[in-house]
Amino acid sequence: MNYKKTVCAAGMALLSHAAFADSYLLNELSQWPQIESSQRSGISLYGAVDMGFNYQSVSGTSRWQTQSGGVHTSQFGLFGREDLGGGLKAEFNLESGFMANTGTFGTSNTLFDRAAWVGLNSASWGVVRFGLQPTANLPQFIDPFGEVTTNSVVTWLAGGAVQTPRGVGYNADLGPGSSQILVRESNSMTWTTPRVAGFGATFMYAFNGTNGVSPYASNQGVVASWTNGSLYLAGAYNRVWSSPVEIEGTSQTVRNDIYGVSAIYDVGSYVLSAAFAQVAPNLAANGIARSYLVGATLPWGRNALRASVVYRDTSGVRDAAGNPAKDSALGMMFGYDYSLSKRTSLYARAGFIRNYGISTVILNSNPLPLQTGTASPELGTTPLTASVGIYHLF
């Protein structure tokens, strides 16, 4: 599952406020290659190489492995900007993820799987972009671990990565057609407004790209935010349509209404964050999932301690026999970073997800063991993960 978010839109909102200049997040984001490249004209090459060693365990089964992307998705990208005069600029971004431990593409047979868009940037009326780009959702840095697809319980638990006999699906325990906001959308158009008095918003419309599938949209979304320097508030609403599924003998898409609100408080010496999100499939027999997140980062000198706690609860969910069932999970992640330089850091991560009732959320791509003689995953499991690694940004 590809759930890594990008930081550029929300990061730029923070960077636009001089009052935030001494904050921890601003200093951290300003060093990220994507942000730095987007500040200058011409064409810039940027990227990250992140490698580590990872331990995973669930129900007595454990393994060690090398791991790419423990903090930053290993990637390379091109960002280009031309000044057209009168406050208008043309921009493009091409970005590809890869596995640093094998050298393979992050997505098979796809060169630019993380960004492929072109647009216009105006100081007067905002930014318009067309192509593969981030969705209109809450910012990635609400999670102290950046919602990577490895060492983040937010990615897997708040994202609803549920294992079923048919595989892992977003919020698959809620019923047929249940989905989630994708990290990025192909065939999409966005407009980001200028930021006025701390307020700004991004609107998205993404086409499904499939002939004969109604509606034409795969995602319609908006995220609005406000910041005064130390406080950053955001709210998002998205309509996401599933791929066609069989429901009562007919093939149809299911609309998912997804709401979220978040807050970040950053005074430099510490960062606190909190968020709430709800996924509600627009199908009478389906359940609803709600997730709650709190996070904290404590930096000092070259060091930083991080922690996050996520709780996912559902209502209206039924077990395999059709009976109402308890379905919830609690996740925690802890981390430590040591900066060797502006570009290079060492890190350590450890966390778990505790599944209750019929919940079968996985962690760090590690599949749950199956019940004897079936394709159904075991219930009541607690997947664990721990990693150490190094990353370099360029």
mmCIF file of C-alpha atoms in Angstrom, residues 163-371:
data_model
loop_
_atom_site.group_PDB
_atom_site.id
_atom_site.type_symbol
_atom_site.label_atom_id
_atom_site.label_comp_id
_atom_site.label_asym_id
_atom_site.label_seq_id
_atom_site.Cartn_x
_atom_site.Cartn_y
_atom_site.Cartn_z
ATOM 1 C CA GLN A 163 -6.179 -7.619 6.017
ATOM 2 C CA THR A 164 -8.994 -9.805 4.645
ATOM 3 C CA PRO A 165 -9.099 -13.213 2.907
ATOM 4 C CA ARG A 166 -8.815 -11.262 -0.385
ATOM 5 C CA GLY A 167 -5.783 -9.244 0.701
ATOM 6 C CA VAL A 168 -5.172 -5.868 2.324
ATOM 7 C CA GLY A 169 -7.632 -3.058 1.586
ATOM 8 C CA TYR A 170 -8.380 0.420 2.877
ATOM 9 C CA ASN A 171 -11.108 0.132 5.549
ATOM 10 C CA ALA A 172 -12.074 -3.256 4.119
ATOM 11 C CA ASP A 173 -13.816 -4.182 7.393
ATOM 12 C CA LEU A 174 -16.488 -1.533 6.780
ATOM 13 C CA GLY A 175 -18.091 -3.363 3.866
ATOM 14 C CA PRO A 176 -17.922 -3.451 0.040
ATOM 15 C CA GLY A 177 -16.651 -0.329 -1.706
ATOM 16 C CA SER A 178 -15.106 1.163 1.430
ATOM 17 C CA SER A 179 -12.052 3.236 0.596
ATOM 18 C CA GLN A 180 -9.649 5.950 1.732
ATOM 19 C CA ILE A 181 -8.118 9.164 0.389
ATOM 20 C CA LEU A 182 -5.160 8.222 -1.773
ATOM 21 C CA VAL A 183 -1.828 9.906 -1.165
ATOM 22 C CA ARG A 184 -1.856 11.341 -4.677
ATOM 23 C CA GLU A 185 -4.236 11.247 -7.624
ATOM 24 C CA SER A 186 -3.628 10.854 -11.355
ATOM 25 C CA ASN A 187 -5.718 12.807 -13.895
ATOM 26 C CA SER A 188 -6.255 15.553 -11.340
ATOM 27 C CA MET A 189 -6.675 19.331 -11.286
ATOM 28 C CA THR A 190 -6.032 21.529 -8.243
ATOM 29 C CA TRP A 191 -6.330 25.181 -7.350
ATOM 30 C CA THR A 192 -4.561 26.530 -4.267
ATOM 31 C CA THR A 193 -5.708 29.985 -3.207
ATOM 32 C CA PRO A 194 -3.346 32.762 -2.146
ATOM 33 C CA ARG A 195 -2.890 32.850 1.612
ATOM 34 C CA VAL A 196 -4.627 35.869 3.152
ATOM 35 C CA ALA A 197 -4.375 36.723 6.867
ATOM 36 C CA GLY A 198 -3.167 33.182 7.505
ATOM 37 C CA PHE A 199 -6.028 31.509 5.619
ATOM 38 C CA GLY A 200 -5.677 29.344 2.493
ATOM 39 C CA ALA A 201 -7.307 26.398 0.746
ATOM 40 C CA THR A 202 -6.731 23.783 -1.963
ATOM 41 C CA PHE A 203 -9.513 22.360 -4.154
ATOM 42 C CA MET A 204 -9.119 19.121 -6.156
ATOM 43 C CA TYR A 205 -11.018 17.288 -8.863
ATOM 44 C CA ALA A 206 -9.628 13.967 -10.124
ATOM 45 C CA PHE A 207 -11.082 11.979 -13.048
ATOM 46 C CA ASN A 208 -11.353 8.205 -12.687
ATOM 47 C CA GLY A 209 -9.850 7.666 -16.146
ATOM 48 C CA THR A 210 -12.025 4.616 -16.860
ATOM 49 C CA ASN A 211 -14.513 4.533 -19.733
ATOM 50 C CA GLY A 212 -18.079 3.634 -18.798
ATOM 51 C CA VAL A 213 -17.579 4.101 -15.041
ATOM 52 C CA SER A 214 -19.858 6.665 -13.399
ATOM 53 C CA PRO A 215 -19.336 9.207 -11.964
ATOM 54 C CA TYR A 216 -16.422 10.697 -13.884
ATOM 55 C CA ALA A 217 -14.680 11.658 -10.636
ATOM 56 C CA SER A 218 -12.506 9.451 -8.455
ATOM 57 C CA ASN A 219 -11.914 12.215 -5.899
ATOM 58 C CA GLN A 220 -13.437 15.609 -5.124
ATOM 59 C CA GLY A 221 -11.768 17.297 -2.195
ATOM 60 C CA VAL A 222 -10.954 20.490 -0.341
ATOM 61 C CA VAL A 223 -8.547 21.267 2.496
ATOM 62 C CA ALA A 224 -8.525 24.634 4.261
ATOM 63 C CA SER A 225 -5.991 25.853 6.794
ATOM 64 C CA TRP A 226 -5.003 28.785 8.964
ATOM 65 C CA THR A 227 -1.748 29.604 10.724
ATOM 66 C CA ASN A 228 -0.508 32.474 12.866
ATOM 67 C CA GLY A 229 3.035 31.179 13.255
ATOM 68 C CA SER A 230 2.963 28.809 16.216
ATOM 69 C CA LEU A 231 -0.520 27.327 15.624
ATOM 70 C CA TYR A 232 -1.548 25.531 12.422
ATOM 71 C CA LEU A 233 -5.191 24.423 11.979
ATOM 72 C CA ALA A 234 -6.562 22.433 9.022
ATOM 73 C CA GLY A 235 -9.813 20.809 7.985
ATOM 74 C CA ALA A 236 -10.512 18.587 4.968
ATOM 75 C CA TYR A 237 -13.484 17.009 3.224
ATOM 76 C CA ASN A 238 -13.194 14.505 0.385
ATOM 77 C CA ARG A 239 -15.611 12.473 -1.693
ATOM 78 C CA VAL A 240 -13.797 9.351 -2.867
ATOM 79 C CA TRP A 241 -15.376 6.822 -5.240
ATOM 80 C CA SER A 242 -14.303 3.188 -5.064
ATOM 81 C CA SER A 243 -13.471 0.935 -7.973
ATOM 82 C CA PRO A 244 -16.571 -0.940 -9.217
ATOM 83 C CA VAL A 245 -17.683 -3.695 -6.807
ATOM 84 C CA GLU A 246 -20.441 -6.310 -6.969
ATOM 85 C CA ILE A 247 -23.378 -5.318 -4.738
ATOM 86 C CA GLU A 248 -26.583 -7.372 -4.904
ATOM 87 C CA GLY A 249 -25.717 -8.667 -8.359
ATOM 88 C CA THR A 250 -24.812 -5.304 -9.897
ATOM 89 C CA SER A 251 -21.467 -3.610 -10.428
ATOM 90 C CA GLN A 252 -21.294 -0.129 -8.936
ATOM 91 C CA THR A 253 -18.971 2.378 -7.357
ATOM 92 C CA VAL A 254 -19.415 3.473 -3.736
ATOM 93 C CA ARG A 255 -18.953 7.056 -2.582
ATOM 94 C CA ASN A 256 -16.967 7.495 0.632
ATOM 95 C CA ASP A 257 -17.371 10.743 2.588
ATOM 96 C CA ILE A 258 -14.140 11.433 4.474
ATOM 97 C CA TYR A 259 -13.804 14.249 7.009
ATOM 98 C CA GLY A 260 -10.755 15.371 8.971
ATOM 99 C CA VAL A 261 -9.585 18.140 11.305
ATOM 100 C CA SER A 262 -6.152 18.714 12.793
ATOM 101 C CA ALA A 263 -4.050 21.081 14.880
ATOM 102 C CA ILE A 264 -0.317 21.597 15.341
ATOM 103 C CA TYR A 265 1.240 23.729 18.073
ATOM 104 C CA ASP A 266 4.936 24.463 17.551
ATOM 105 C CA VAL A 267 6.938 26.713 19.898
ATOM 106 C CA GLY A 268 10.364 25.497 18.783
ATOM 107 C CA SER A 269 11.289 23.680 21.985
ATOM 108 C CA TYR A 270 8.453 21.186 21.430
ATOM 109 C CA VAL A 271 5.733 20.336 18.884
ATOM 110 C CA LEU A 272 2.283 18.949 19.737
ATOM 111 C CA SER A 273 -0.268 17.656 17.220
ATOM 112 C CA ALA A 274 -3.760 16.180 17.208
ATOM 113 C CA ALA A 275 -6.197 15.034 14.541
ATOM 114 C CA PHE A 276 -9.560 13.361 14.030
ATOM 115 C CA ALA A 277 -10.785 11.677 10.837
ATOM 116 C CA GLN A 278 -13.928 9.795 9.820
ATOM 117 C CA VAL A 279 -14.537 7.496 6.845
ATOM 118 C CA ALA A 280 -18.215 6.980 6.008
ATOM 119 C CA PRO A 281 -19.055 4.830 2.943
ATOM 120 C CA ASN A 282 -22.337 5.933 1.376
ATOM 121 C CA LEU A 283 -23.897 2.463 1.573
ATOM 122 C CA ALA A 284 -26.566 1.638 4.142
ATOM 123 C CA ALA A 285 -25.119 -1.724 5.219
ATOM 124 C CA ASN A 286 -21.546 -0.464 5.651
ATOM 125 C CA GLY A 287 -19.871 0.641 8.858
ATOM 126 C CA ILE A 288 -18.060 3.873 9.752
ATOM 127 C CA ALA A 289 -14.455 4.247 10.927
ATOM 128 C CA ARG A 290 -13.123 7.014 13.165
ATOM 129 C CA SER A 291 -9.478 7.604 14.055
ATOM 130 C CA TYR A 292 -7.930 9.798 16.733
ATOM 131 C CA LEU A 293 -4.274 10.895 16.756
ATOM 132 C CA VAL A 294 -2.010 12.700 19.209
ATOM 133 C CA GLY A 295 1.678 13.268 18.587
ATOM 134 C CA ALA A 296 4.680 15.035 20.113
ATOM 135 C CA THR A 297 8.221 15.943 19.116
ATOM 136 C CA LEU A 298 10.874 17.109 21.603
ATOM 137 C CA PRO A 299 14.012 18.460 19.889
ATOM 138 C CA TRP A 300 17.241 19.606 21.550
ATOM 139 C CA GLY A 301 20.476 20.304 19.748
ATOM 140 C CA ARG A 302 21.174 17.521 17.260
ATOM 141 C CA ASN A 303 18.627 15.240 18.950
ATOM 142 C CA ALA A 304 14.877 14.731 18.672
ATOM 143 C CA LEU A 305 12.460 12.407 20.467
ATOM 144 C CA ARG A 306 9.140 11.557 18.776
ATOM 145 C CA ALA A 307 5.964 9.736 19.810
ATOM 146 C CA SER A 308 2.488 9.157 18.398
ATOM 147 C CA VAL A 309 -0.649 7.392 19.624
ATOM 148 C CA VAL A 310 -3.525 6.440 17.310
ATOM 149 C CA TYR A 311 -6.872 4.848 18.156
ATOM 150 C CA ARG A 312 -9.214 3.544 15.445
ATOM 151 C CA ASP A 313 -12.794 2.624 16.309
ATOM 152 C CA THR A 314 -15.715 1.572 14.141
ATOM 153 C CA SER A 315 -19.494 1.371 14.301
ATOM 154 C CA GLY A 316 -21.911 -0.734 12.263
ATOM 155 C CA VAL A 317 -19.304 -3.422 11.498
ATOM 156 C CA ARG A 318 -20.365 -7.077 11.345
ATOM 157 C CA ASP A 319 -18.417 -10.319 11.597
ATOM 158 C CA ALA A 320 -18.373 -13.143 9.034
ATOM 159 C CA ALA A 321 -21.692 -14.473 10.418
ATOM 160 C CA GLY A 322 -23.381 -11.072 9.990
ATOM 161 C CA ASN A 323 -23.511 -10.269 13.691
ATOM 162 C CA PRO A 324 -22.532 -6.862 15.170
ATOM 163 C CA ALA A 325 -18.905 -7.022 16.278
ATOM 164 C CA LYS A 326 -16.328 -5.029 18.228
ATOM 165 C CA ASP A 327 -13.684 -3.699 15.849
ATOM 166 C CA SER A 328 -11.022 -1.323 17.163
ATOM 167 C CA ALA A 329 -7.249 -0.988 17.422
ATOM 168 C CA LEU A 330 -4.630 1.044 19.286
ATOM 169 C CA GLY A 331 -1.225 1.932 17.881
ATOM 170 C CA MET A 332 1.898 3.578 19.314
ATOM 171 C CA MET A 333 5.198 4.606 17.721
ATOM 172 C CA PHE A 334 8.353 5.964 19.378
ATOM 173 C CA GLY A 335 11.461 7.361 17.748
ATOM 174 C CA TYR A 336 14.842 9.042 18.168
ATOM 175 C CA ASP A 337 16.823 11.068 15.615
ATOM 176 C CA TYR A 338 20.428 12.266 15.697
ATOM 177 C CA SER A 339 21.528 14.777 13.041
ATOM 178 C CA LEU A 340 25.054 14.286 11.738
ATOM 179 C CA SER A 341 24.630 17.320 9.468
ATOM 180 C CA LYS A 342 21.946 19.411 7.781
ATOM 181 C CA ARG A 343 21.432 16.603 5.234
ATOM 182 C CA THR A 344 22.301 13.378 7.065
ATOM 183 C CA SER A 345 20.754 11.790 10.162
ATOM 184 C CA LEU A 346 20.655 8.533 12.094
ATOM 185 C CA TYR A 347 17.336 7.261 13.433
ATOM 186 C CA ALA A 348 15.684 4.571 15.558
ATOM 187 C CA ARG A 349 12.001 3.594 15.552
ATOM 188 C CA ALA A 350 9.827 1.118 17.482
ATOM 189 C CA GLY A 351 6.068 0.621 17.611
ATOM 190 C CA PHE A 352 3.058 -1.690 17.647
ATOM 191 C CA ILE A 353 -0.635 -1.998 16.815
ATOM 192 C CA ARG A 354 -2.945 -3.865 19.199
ATOM 193 C CA ASN A 355 -6.028 -5.265 17.435
ATOM 194 C CA TYR A 356 -9.257 -5.805 19.398
ATOM 195 C CA GLY A 357 -12.360 -7.770 18.440
ATOM 196 C CA ILE A 358 -12.377 -8.598 14.723
ATOM 197 C CA SER A 359 -9.850 -5.880 13.821
ATOM 198 C CA THR A 360 -7.056 -7.079 11.498
ATOM 199 C CA VAL A 361 -4.998 -3.940 10.799
ATOM 200 C CA ILE A 362 -1.434 -4.684 9.696
ATOM 201 C CA LEU A 363 1.797 -2.751 10.362
ATOM 202 C CA ASN A 364 4.791 -2.111 8.113
ATOM 203 C CA SER A 365 3.508 -4.389 5.302
ATOM 204 C CA ASN A 366 3.889 -7.437 7.552
ATOM 205 C CA PRO A 367 0.951 -9.836 6.865
ATOM 206 C CA LEU A 368 -0.903 -11.380 9.783
ATOM 207 C CA PRO A 369 -0.843 -15.181 10.229
ATOM 208 C CA LEU A 370 -3.911 -17.067 9.008
ATOM 209 C CA GLN A 371 -6.412 -19.027 11.032
#
